[in-house]
């Protein structure tokens, strides 16, 4: 009887699989960290680790960042929390269940460092490290300055998980990598404002105001612009700032245009619209400092705060942008953002009726409910040769783009196009409006359509129909014409180093 040949390989002394060596190194690093005394860490790191339970520390940090009341800070806080949410979901649904690694043995960890309540989940990867890295990375992607402020806290939280003996170093490294990946995933879905840089064209020849000499800026006090006006005076001591009530803004702008080299404005989109009309008439460049709630024009232009505007004024950076114009009989007006008829003007009117009683946001919700419950089509007009009932006709000054899941914004303020969206009449206006909003540009369906044109004419508009432009409302009837005024306005905006 012949036995089959056996191929036996005898491992050399000291030769171990790579995985075993990595685990051994991980345990040794843990033991070194546990044995080492770090002055001042005992009263701080365990408390920091407990404070980060359930994301409480990061919710507090987001509130602190958002409290600075700048658009960039608010976006950074929101992005940090969104990244944290995705990281936590990934860790708890996939990470912890895929690798069931036991927690370290606490014998080597001094009693003073140990957490009072030990975690009961598996060790790999670290959820605290993932949350810390996700929040810090998300904040930094939107605002590097705030990211630099948050990063040391995030690093301390990650370090505390090894220091308190609840995680191996590899758990923390893997968790931090997953957290950072979650932040970049969120950025892919909702790009940061810096990813979509508006084109720096067509550039305009404007004066560079090193100290602001020649700038006269009118600030609408109803928009809460006192802090911004004060910051502008500090940044450009040679500038003149005129603060006035809303009813005095038009006269103040006219007087300012008579003595200014550059006309400035601080307020919401309606105030900016008034300043644009005066600047176009006077042939002056316009400097816009956002001071309202939404500030669509300023943000699409790339100006978010005093620093952006001051840099553009000092360097003499400006571009020419398109202006939209509506005409109805002998009356006409301009719009920098949008012009619409139908549901939205009705909503604006209802909101204004209630806002002084219950506040802006509650009034907006109430107005939407009242308008969408009505069975009457607010508009019936001839559009593209056919008379039909419409719930909404929206015309944007420039093409609005949606990138990922982000809301629409304009990449080019001088593209020569009106971005026209129409929601046809029919039943269930709320469903039709929602479908149109989700579908995005360049779509057609029985409920809605979107086209880009340079000029649009509406005929047979019923008397008393409301038209909204940049948040203001007026009545129109008969024939309404919407058109573009190409490169009609010169506006300061940061270009170099943007």
XYZ file of C-alpha atoms in Angstrom:
498
model
C 0.000 0.000 0.000
C 1.463 3.328 -1.113
C 0.725 6.482 0.794
C 0.140 9.684 -1.214
C 2.867 12.270 -1.143
C 2.313 15.067 1.333
C 3.643 18.585 0.730
C 4.316 20.031 4.173
C 5.752 23.530 4.620
C 7.273 24.280 7.967
C 7.096 27.952 8.916
C 10.378 29.556 9.759
C 10.818 30.670 13.333
C 9.373 34.171 13.762
C 7.395 34.050 10.510
C 3.695 34.977 11.053
C 0.937 36.013 8.686
C 0.732 39.747 7.999
C -2.662 40.051 9.718
C -1.313 38.563 12.964
C 1.672 40.899 12.927
C -0.599 43.900 12.385
C -2.824 42.898 15.295
C 0.176 42.382 17.520
C 1.548 45.815 16.606
C -1.874 47.331 17.278
C -1.998 45.792 20.755
C 1.535 46.939 21.538
C 0.704 50.505 20.523
C -2.356 50.347 22.756
C -0.272 49.097 25.686
C 2.305 51.861 25.147
C -0.408 54.508 25.096
C -2.013 53.045 28.222
C 1.257 52.957 30.125
C 2.348 56.470 29.224
C 1.397 59.393 31.456
C 0.224 62.512 29.613
C 0.268 65.578 31.869
C -3.089 67.327 32.063
C -4.909 64.718 29.988
C -6.585 62.779 32.799
C -9.218 65.417 33.672
C -9.813 66.453 30.051
C -9.839 63.526 27.615
C -12.317 61.247 29.447
C -14.797 64.128 29.777
C -14.317 65.047 26.138
C -14.932 61.445 25.158
C -18.169 61.322 27.180
C -19.258 64.692 25.791
C -19.082 63.305 22.260
C -21.587 60.532 23.042
C -24.506 60.523 20.593
C -22.952 63.503 18.758
C -23.858 65.947 21.550
C -20.506 67.729 21.347
C -20.828 68.238 17.589
C -24.385 69.530 17.765
C -23.179 72.100 20.277
C -20.216 72.956 18.045
C -22.524 73.357 15.036
C -24.714 75.741 17.029
C -21.655 77.776 18.020
C -20.411 77.972 14.429
C -23.832 78.928 13.075
C -24.183 81.603 15.782
C -21.576 83.685 13.941
C -24.460 84.520 11.554
C -22.440 84.433 8.339
C -23.730 82.399 5.374
C -20.461 80.487 5.088
C -20.517 79.534 8.771
C -24.132 78.376 8.602
C -23.366 76.242 5.569
C -20.277 74.834 7.301
C -22.327 73.858 10.356
C -25.007 72.222 8.218
C -22.428 70.350 6.148
C -20.654 69.146 9.275
C -23.871 67.722 10.714
C -24.845 66.122 7.396
C -21.415 64.452 7.198
C -21.732 63.286 10.805
C -25.144 61.789 10.074
C -23.879 59.833 7.080
C -20.817 58.615 8.999
C -22.921 57.442 11.959
C -25.332 55.637 9.649
C -22.474 53.868 7.860
C -20.700 52.844 11.064
C -23.796 51.525 12.825
C -25.303 49.667 9.861
C -22.178 48.295 8.181
C -18.964 48.912 10.098
C -19.813 47.444 13.482
C -21.606 44.448 11.980
C -18.897 43.563 9.474
C -15.962 43.267 11.877
C -16.910 41.933 15.318
C -13.719 42.786 17.120
C -13.815 42.709 20.942
C -12.871 45.762 22.973
C -9.398 46.030 24.547
C -8.771 44.563 27.996
C -8.751 47.432 30.501
C -6.188 45.949 32.917
C -3.405 48.117 31.492
C -5.446 51.342 31.675
C -5.256 53.376 34.909
C -8.554 53.595 36.753
C -8.646 57.401 36.530
C -8.812 57.225 32.754
C -11.593 54.691 32.417
C -15.091 55.700 31.421
C -17.797 55.167 34.032
C -20.010 53.526 31.410
C -18.177 51.186 29.121
C -19.488 50.819 25.547
C -21.177 47.510 24.741
C -20.775 47.525 20.939
C -17.902 45.932 19.065
C -14.611 47.777 18.808
C -13.904 48.180 15.078
C -14.231 50.871 13.795
C -14.502 53.753 16.273
C -17.821 55.564 15.908
C -16.590 58.533 17.958
C -13.551 58.960 15.688
C -15.748 58.661 12.616
C -18.163 61.311 13.869
C -15.336 63.655 14.867
C -13.550 63.329 11.528
C -16.789 63.629 9.547
C -17.867 66.808 11.315
C -14.445 68.467 11.170
C -13.880 67.541 7.524
C -17.364 68.658 6.510
C -16.883 72.016 8.214
C -13.439 72.468 6.670
C -14.663 71.713 3.139
C -17.083 74.643 3.387
C -14.997 76.966 5.599
C -11.283 76.236 6.086
C -11.083 78.806 8.898
C -13.802 77.131 10.945
C -12.358 73.740 10.045
C -9.025 74.766 11.565
C -10.846 75.776 14.749
C -12.740 72.478 15.019
C -9.891 70.149 14.022
C -8.019 70.140 17.384
C -11.213 69.206 19.228
C -11.940 66.417 16.739
C -8.387 65.079 17.050
C -8.666 65.131 20.850
C -11.914 63.164 20.763
C -10.330 60.535 18.505
C -7.274 60.331 20.756
C -9.451 60.026 23.860
C -10.874 56.729 22.658
C -7.437 55.083 22.895
C -6.520 57.030 26.045
C -9.602 55.785 27.903
C -8.974 52.213 26.781
C -12.135 51.616 24.759
C -10.490 51.342 21.326
C -7.331 50.093 19.684
C -5.382 52.633 17.558
C -6.451 50.901 14.340
C -10.106 51.307 15.339
C -9.604 55.064 15.585
C -7.652 55.325 12.330
C -10.282 53.334 10.435
C -13.111 55.356 11.972
C -11.446 58.654 11.091
C -10.914 57.501 7.500
C -14.567 56.484 7.194
C -15.680 59.806 8.677
C -13.592 61.833 6.251
C -14.936 59.689 3.410
C -18.487 60.450 4.515
C -17.750 64.192 4.359
C -16.430 63.903 0.804
C -19.465 61.813 -0.152
C -21.743 64.580 1.102
C -19.725 67.072 -0.943
C -20.251 64.937 -4.050
C -24.011 65.011 -3.450
C -24.189 68.667 -2.384
C -21.198 70.597 -3.755
C -19.701 73.398 -1.716
C -20.139 76.924 -2.977
C -16.434 77.072 -3.777
C -16.766 74.154 -6.225
C -18.987 76.137 -8.571
C -17.032 79.326 -9.167
C -18.893 81.887 -11.285
C -16.933 82.814 -14.417
C -14.813 85.948 -14.100
C -16.131 87.402 -17.343
C -16.832 89.708 -18.938
C -14.485 91.763 -16.798
C -15.116 95.480 -16.461
C -12.746 98.427 -16.073
C -13.551 99.969 -12.690
C -11.631 102.072 -10.147
C -9.681 100.321 -7.399
C -10.622 101.870 -4.050
C -7.775 101.026 -1.676
C -9.423 102.674 1.327
C -12.930 102.949 -0.078
C -12.671 106.596 -1.163
C -15.491 107.364 -3.575
C -17.760 104.551 -2.353
C -21.117 105.669 -0.997
C -23.026 102.709 0.447
C -26.712 102.912 1.377
C -27.740 100.405 4.064
C -31.346 99.417 4.693
C -31.704 99.421 8.491
C -34.745 97.110 8.329
C -32.431 94.289 7.189
C -30.366 94.369 10.387
C -27.299 95.759 8.629
C -25.686 97.650 11.526
C -22.946 95.039 12.106
C -22.173 94.779 8.398
C -22.026 98.560 7.981
C -19.672 98.802 10.950
C -17.454 96.057 9.522
C -17.336 97.846 6.162
C -16.236 101.089 7.841
C -13.438 99.182 9.581
C -12.304 97.493 6.351
C -12.639 100.608 4.143
C -12.310 103.705 6.357
C -12.594 106.052 3.372
C -16.075 104.830 2.408
C -19.232 106.747 3.249
C -22.077 104.684 4.738
C -25.631 106.018 4.816
C -28.094 104.078 6.995
C -31.783 104.717 6.409
C -35.253 103.215 6.815
C -36.789 101.201 3.943
C -39.078 104.030 2.805
C -36.075 106.372 2.513
C -33.852 103.986 0.524
C -34.875 105.139 -3.013
C -34.189 108.831 -2.246
C -30.950 107.991 -0.435
C -29.745 105.985 -3.440
C -30.515 108.858 -5.833
C -28.612 111.338 -3.657
C -25.702 108.920 -3.208
C -25.410 108.415 -6.974
C -24.916 112.160 -7.404
C -21.654 112.194 -5.406
C -20.288 108.642 -5.689
C -17.693 107.053 -7.934
C -19.116 103.677 -6.875
C -22.648 103.153 -5.621
C -22.913 100.646 -2.799
C -25.919 98.950 -1.233
C -26.479 96.738 1.785
C -29.840 95.016 2.129
C -32.018 92.255 0.742
C -32.716 91.467 -2.897
C -35.454 94.104 -3.133
C -33.081 96.833 -1.911
C -30.371 95.620 -4.304
C -32.904 95.789 -7.146
C -33.556 99.472 -6.361
C -29.820 100.192 -6.279
C -29.290 98.435 -9.622
C -31.872 100.661 -11.310
C -30.175 103.798 -9.968
C -26.674 102.558 -10.885
C -27.752 101.759 -14.456
C -29.333 105.177 -14.878
C -26.288 106.965 -13.471
C -23.749 104.792 -15.297
C -22.044 103.776 -12.025
C -20.568 100.432 -10.969
C -22.463 98.752 -8.131
C -20.986 97.266 -4.944
C -23.349 94.810 -3.237
C -22.979 93.835 0.417
C -25.508 91.096 1.292
C -27.734 92.217 4.133
C -31.040 90.380 3.709
C -32.367 86.909 4.389
C -31.565 85.091 1.135
C -29.241 87.404 -0.854
C -29.492 85.348 -4.047
C -27.833 87.891 -6.327
C -24.868 88.617 -4.063
C -24.208 84.944 -3.351
C -24.453 83.917 -7.016
C -22.067 86.770 -7.747
C -19.578 85.361 -5.236
C -19.907 88.078 -2.556
C -20.857 86.649 0.833
C -19.466 89.091 3.362
C -17.485 92.275 3.926
C -14.169 90.543 3.236
C -15.249 89.478 -0.253
C -16.547 92.934 -1.168
C -13.584 94.788 0.346
C -11.123 92.611 -1.566
C -12.936 93.262 -4.843
C -13.038 97.021 -4.213
C -9.350 97.224 -3.269
C -8.264 95.220 -6.312
C -10.683 96.829 -8.751
C -12.272 93.496 -9.692
C -15.666 93.707 -11.395
C -17.752 92.031 -14.086
C -20.653 93.007 -16.309
C -23.858 91.052 -15.714
C -27.208 90.716 -17.466
C -30.355 92.358 -16.188
C -33.894 91.107 -16.802
C -36.672 93.538 -17.693
C -40.457 93.209 -17.653
C -42.762 95.522 -19.620
C -46.537 95.946 -19.400
C -48.005 98.884 -21.307
C -46.212 102.033 -20.201
C -44.803 100.391 -17.061
C -41.586 98.465 -16.836
C -39.090 97.315 -14.249
C -35.916 95.251 -13.927
C -35.050 92.077 -12.060
C -31.678 90.668 -11.086
C -32.906 87.268 -9.878
C -36.381 86.148 -10.891
C -39.692 87.333 -12.225
C -42.845 85.259 -11.865
C -46.613 85.244 -12.201
C -49.093 82.790 -10.729
C -48.803 81.001 -7.408
C -45.627 82.653 -6.172
C -46.840 86.277 -6.348
C -50.031 85.186 -4.612
C -47.901 83.568 -1.922
C -45.817 86.741 -1.501
C -48.959 88.827 -1.076
C -50.396 86.447 1.523
C -47.078 86.302 3.359
C -46.851 90.103 3.561
C -50.403 90.198 4.910
C -49.500 87.991 7.886
C -45.764 88.522 8.470
C -46.133 91.570 10.744
C -48.532 89.590 12.951
C -46.911 86.173 13.286
C -43.409 86.569 11.834
C -41.789 85.830 8.478
C -41.383 82.037 8.460
C -44.787 81.189 10.011
C -46.407 83.650 7.591
C -44.690 81.901 4.659
C -46.004 78.497 5.742
C -49.510 79.856 6.251
C -49.437 81.623 2.879
C -48.353 78.438 1.077
C -51.187 76.453 2.669
C -53.794 79.071 1.788
C -52.639 79.537 -1.796
C -52.235 75.844 -2.618
C -55.664 74.974 -1.228
C -57.443 77.289 -3.635
C -59.229 75.737 -6.604
C -58.804 78.831 -8.790
C -55.945 79.013 -11.263
C -54.188 82.298 -10.515
C -53.155 82.832 -14.142
C -54.534 82.196 -17.593
C -52.347 83.390 -20.444
C -51.240 82.647 -23.983
C -47.849 80.939 -23.807
C -46.064 79.749 -26.979
C -49.190 80.320 -29.078
C -51.625 78.494 -26.821
C -53.963 79.872 -24.163
C -53.975 77.716 -21.062
C -54.420 77.947 -17.284
C -51.133 78.123 -15.418
C -50.219 77.658 -11.805
C -46.835 79.294 -12.164
C -44.588 80.948 -14.733
C -41.075 81.589 -13.469
C -38.347 83.417 -15.403
C -34.831 83.527 -13.999
C -32.242 86.124 -14.993
C -29.731 83.546 -16.165
C -29.881 79.760 -16.189
C -30.316 78.059 -12.838
C -28.414 74.795 -12.460
C -28.772 72.037 -9.931
C -25.614 70.100 -9.062
C -26.209 66.847 -7.181
C -28.989 67.359 -4.658
C -28.164 71.048 -4.137
C -30.700 73.754 -4.837
C -30.314 75.659 -8.081
C -27.841 78.497 -8.501
C -26.510 80.439 -11.444
C -23.037 79.721 -12.743
C -23.072 82.534 -15.304
C -24.766 85.892 -14.759
C -24.108 86.989 -18.333
C -25.368 84.050 -20.410
C -28.070 86.043 -22.242
C -30.832 83.607 -21.259
C -34.112 83.735 -19.396
C -34.610 80.451 -17.547
C -38.359 79.901 -18.000
C -40.262 77.280 -15.964
C -43.979 76.783 -16.471
C -46.308 74.692 -14.294
C -49.498 74.038 -16.263
C -52.952 74.251 -14.740
C -54.841 71.221 -13.497
C -55.689 69.499 -10.252
C -53.399 69.222 -7.240
C -51.154 72.276 -7.608
C -48.890 71.205 -4.740
C -48.018 67.921 -6.492
C -47.449 69.695 -9.801
C -45.189 72.323 -8.251
C -43.201 69.677 -6.378
C -42.765 67.596 -9.537
C -41.526 70.665 -11.416
C -39.071 71.509 -8.634
C -37.628 67.972 -8.552
C -37.430 67.571 -12.328
C -34.975 70.436 -12.812
C -34.243 72.339 -16.008
C -34.816 71.331 -19.623
C -37.726 69.008 -18.892
C -41.172 68.692 -20.393
C -44.249 66.854 -19.152
C -48.023 67.337 -19.084
C -47.543 69.171 -15.764
C -44.558 71.409 -16.431
C -41.978 72.581 -18.939
C -38.629 74.382 -18.876
C -36.937 76.300 -21.684
C -34.185 78.895 -22.063
C -35.037 81.901 -24.233
C -33.849 85.467 -24.669
C -37.331 87.009 -24.778
C -40.822 85.928 -23.721
C -44.263 87.418 -24.378
C -47.465 86.654 -22.476
C -50.750 87.772 -24.044
C -54.273 88.092 -22.648
C -53.128 88.309 -19.035
C -56.210 88.930 -16.882
C -56.535 92.314 -15.122
C -55.243 92.300 -11.548
C -52.761 89.469 -12.158
C -49.828 89.733 -9.754
C -46.234 89.760 -10.964
C -43.370 89.304 -8.500
C -39.835 90.476 -9.241
C -36.968 90.143 -6.754
C -39.463 89.860 -3.906
C -41.544 92.898 -4.909
C -45.105 92.582 -6.242
C -47.030 94.612 -8.844
C -50.199 94.157 -10.916
C -50.149 93.516 -14.674
C -52.685 92.876 -17.428
C -52.922 92.450 -21.168
C -49.511 91.886 -22.742
C -46.459 91.270 -20.566
C -42.998 91.063 -22.120
C -39.925 89.646 -20.414
C -36.514 90.222 -21.973
C -32.804 90.380 -21.261
C -30.578 93.440 -21.150
C -27.185 91.835 -21.879
C -24.268 93.013 -19.707
C -26.237 96.082 -18.636
C -24.857 96.340 -15.088
C -21.282 96.510 -13.764
C -20.821 94.893 -10.345
C -17.800 94.431 -8.095
C -16.972 90.842 -7.260
C -13.763 89.076 -6.139
C -11.831 87.534 -9.009
C -8.133 87.230 -8.147
C -7.625 84.430 -5.639
C -11.321 83.600 -5.497
